[in-house]
C-alpha positions as a Python dict, from the first residue, in 0.01 Angstrom:
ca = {
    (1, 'X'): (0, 0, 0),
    (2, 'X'): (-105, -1, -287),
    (3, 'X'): (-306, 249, -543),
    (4, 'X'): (-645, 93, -468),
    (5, 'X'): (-594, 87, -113),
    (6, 'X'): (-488, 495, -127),
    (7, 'X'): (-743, 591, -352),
    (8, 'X'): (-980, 423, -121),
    (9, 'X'): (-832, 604, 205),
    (10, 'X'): (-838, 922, 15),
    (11, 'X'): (-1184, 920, -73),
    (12, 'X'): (-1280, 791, 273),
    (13, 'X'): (-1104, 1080, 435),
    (14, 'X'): (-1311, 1328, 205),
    (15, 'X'): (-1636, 1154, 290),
    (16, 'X'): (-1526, 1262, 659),
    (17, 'X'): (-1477, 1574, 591),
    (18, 'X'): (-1773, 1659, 398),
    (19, 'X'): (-1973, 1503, 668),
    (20, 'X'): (-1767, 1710, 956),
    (21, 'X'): (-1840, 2025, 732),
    (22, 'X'): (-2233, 1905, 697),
    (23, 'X'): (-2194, 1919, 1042),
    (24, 'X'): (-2022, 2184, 1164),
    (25, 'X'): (-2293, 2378, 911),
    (26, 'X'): (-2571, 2227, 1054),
    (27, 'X'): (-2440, 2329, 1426),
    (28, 'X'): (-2394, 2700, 1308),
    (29, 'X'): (-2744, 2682, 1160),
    (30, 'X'): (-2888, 2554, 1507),
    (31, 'X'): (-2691, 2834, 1688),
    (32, 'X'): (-2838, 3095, 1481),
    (33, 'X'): (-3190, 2989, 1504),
    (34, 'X'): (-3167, 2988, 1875),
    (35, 'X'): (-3018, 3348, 1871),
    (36, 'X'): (-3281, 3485, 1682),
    (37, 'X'): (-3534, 3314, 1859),
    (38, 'X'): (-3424, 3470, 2178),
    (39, 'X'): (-3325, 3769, 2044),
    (40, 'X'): (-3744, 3766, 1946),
    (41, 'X'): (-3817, 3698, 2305),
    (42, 'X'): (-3576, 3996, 2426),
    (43, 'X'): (-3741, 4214, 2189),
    (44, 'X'): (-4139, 4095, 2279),
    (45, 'X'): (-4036, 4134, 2663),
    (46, 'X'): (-3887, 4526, 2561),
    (47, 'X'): (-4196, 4576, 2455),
    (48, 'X'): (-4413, 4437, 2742),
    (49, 'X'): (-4198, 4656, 2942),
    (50, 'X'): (-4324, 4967, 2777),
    (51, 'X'): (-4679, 4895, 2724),
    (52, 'X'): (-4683, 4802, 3118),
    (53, 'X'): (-4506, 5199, 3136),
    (54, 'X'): (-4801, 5321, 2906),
    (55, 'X'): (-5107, 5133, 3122),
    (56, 'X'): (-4916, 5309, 3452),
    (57, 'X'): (-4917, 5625, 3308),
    (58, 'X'): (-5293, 5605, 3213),
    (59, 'X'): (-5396, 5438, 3527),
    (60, 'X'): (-5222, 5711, 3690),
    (61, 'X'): (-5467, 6000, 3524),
    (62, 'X'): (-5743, 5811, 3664),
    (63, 'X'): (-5899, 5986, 3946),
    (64, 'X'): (-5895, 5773, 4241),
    (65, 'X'): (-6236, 5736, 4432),
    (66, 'X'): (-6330, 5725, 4805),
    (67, 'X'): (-6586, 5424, 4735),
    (68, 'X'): (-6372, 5173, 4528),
    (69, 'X'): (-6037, 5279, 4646),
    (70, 'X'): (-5872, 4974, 4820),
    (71, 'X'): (-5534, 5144, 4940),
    (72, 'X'): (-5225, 4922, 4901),
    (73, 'X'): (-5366, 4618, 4817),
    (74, 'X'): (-5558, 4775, 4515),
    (75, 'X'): (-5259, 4898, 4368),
    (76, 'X'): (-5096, 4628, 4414),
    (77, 'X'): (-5300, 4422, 4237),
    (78, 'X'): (-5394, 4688, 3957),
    (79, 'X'): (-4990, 4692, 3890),
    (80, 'X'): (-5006, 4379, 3834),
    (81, 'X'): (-5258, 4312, 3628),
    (82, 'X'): (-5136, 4576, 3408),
    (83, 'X'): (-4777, 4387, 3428),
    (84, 'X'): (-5043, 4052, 3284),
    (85, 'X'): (-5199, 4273, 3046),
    (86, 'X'): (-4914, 4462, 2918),
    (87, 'X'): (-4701, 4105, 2857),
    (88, 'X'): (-5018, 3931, 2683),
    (89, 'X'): (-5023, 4231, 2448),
    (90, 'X'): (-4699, 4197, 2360),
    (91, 'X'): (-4707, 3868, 2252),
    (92, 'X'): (-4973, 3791, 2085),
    (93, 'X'): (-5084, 3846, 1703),
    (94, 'X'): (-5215, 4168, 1786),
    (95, 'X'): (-4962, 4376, 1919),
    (96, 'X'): (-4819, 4697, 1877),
    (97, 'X'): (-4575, 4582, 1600),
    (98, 'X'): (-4247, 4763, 1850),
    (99, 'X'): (-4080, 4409, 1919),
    (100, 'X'): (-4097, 4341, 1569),
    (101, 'X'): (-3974, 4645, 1431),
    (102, 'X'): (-3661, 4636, 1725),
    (103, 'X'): (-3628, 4264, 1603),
    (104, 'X'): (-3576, 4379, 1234),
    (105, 'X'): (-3385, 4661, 1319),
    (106, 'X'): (-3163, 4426, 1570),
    (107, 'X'): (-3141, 4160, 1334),
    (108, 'X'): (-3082, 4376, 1027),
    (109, 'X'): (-2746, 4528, 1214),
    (110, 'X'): (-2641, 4140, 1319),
    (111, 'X'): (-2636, 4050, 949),
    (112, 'X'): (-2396, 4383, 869),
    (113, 'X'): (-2166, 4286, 1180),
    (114, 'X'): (-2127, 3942, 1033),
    (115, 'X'): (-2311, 3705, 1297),
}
């Protein structure tokens, strides 16, 4: 072998590397953007979960009437819609601003724990 022929193996073996480390950087970048984009989700659906807590409460203030009070069924269907209403709030442009702030928080203590 000669010096040509190692110089030429040399740099090709660096190309590989830099491309494995492009890579490998690329990969971690994909990872993270995943995480945060469920850890989003996790924190929009924490927050569904209390506004549909907050609606219960209210509706449960609510006298109930003899005229529109449709026992079991009623309910059943006014939990629900609450469950609808509560998860729309959540995540759309106009929420309450709680899944953001846990996201911040959340994501602010990832970055100080190294993820």
């Amino acid at each position: 072998m000669n010096l040509l022929e190692n110089n030429m193996m040399v740099q090709n073996l660096q190309e590989q590397s830099s491309k494995k480390i492009a890579l490998q950087k690329k990969a971690s970048q994909l990872k993270k953007a995943k995480e945060d984009k469920e850890l989003k989700e996790a924190c929009k659906d924490f927050e569904a979960i209390l506004l549909n807590y907050m609606l219960k409460s209210m509706r449960n203030t609510v006298e109930k009437s003899d005229i529109l009070n449709g026992g079991l069924k009623q309910e059943i269907f006014e939990s629900m819609y609450d469950q609808e209403i509560a998860t729309h709030i959540a995540h759309s442009n106009k929420n309450t601003g709680l899944g953001d702030m846990l996201y911040k928080q959340l994501n602010k203590n990832g970055e100080k724990n190294g993820k």
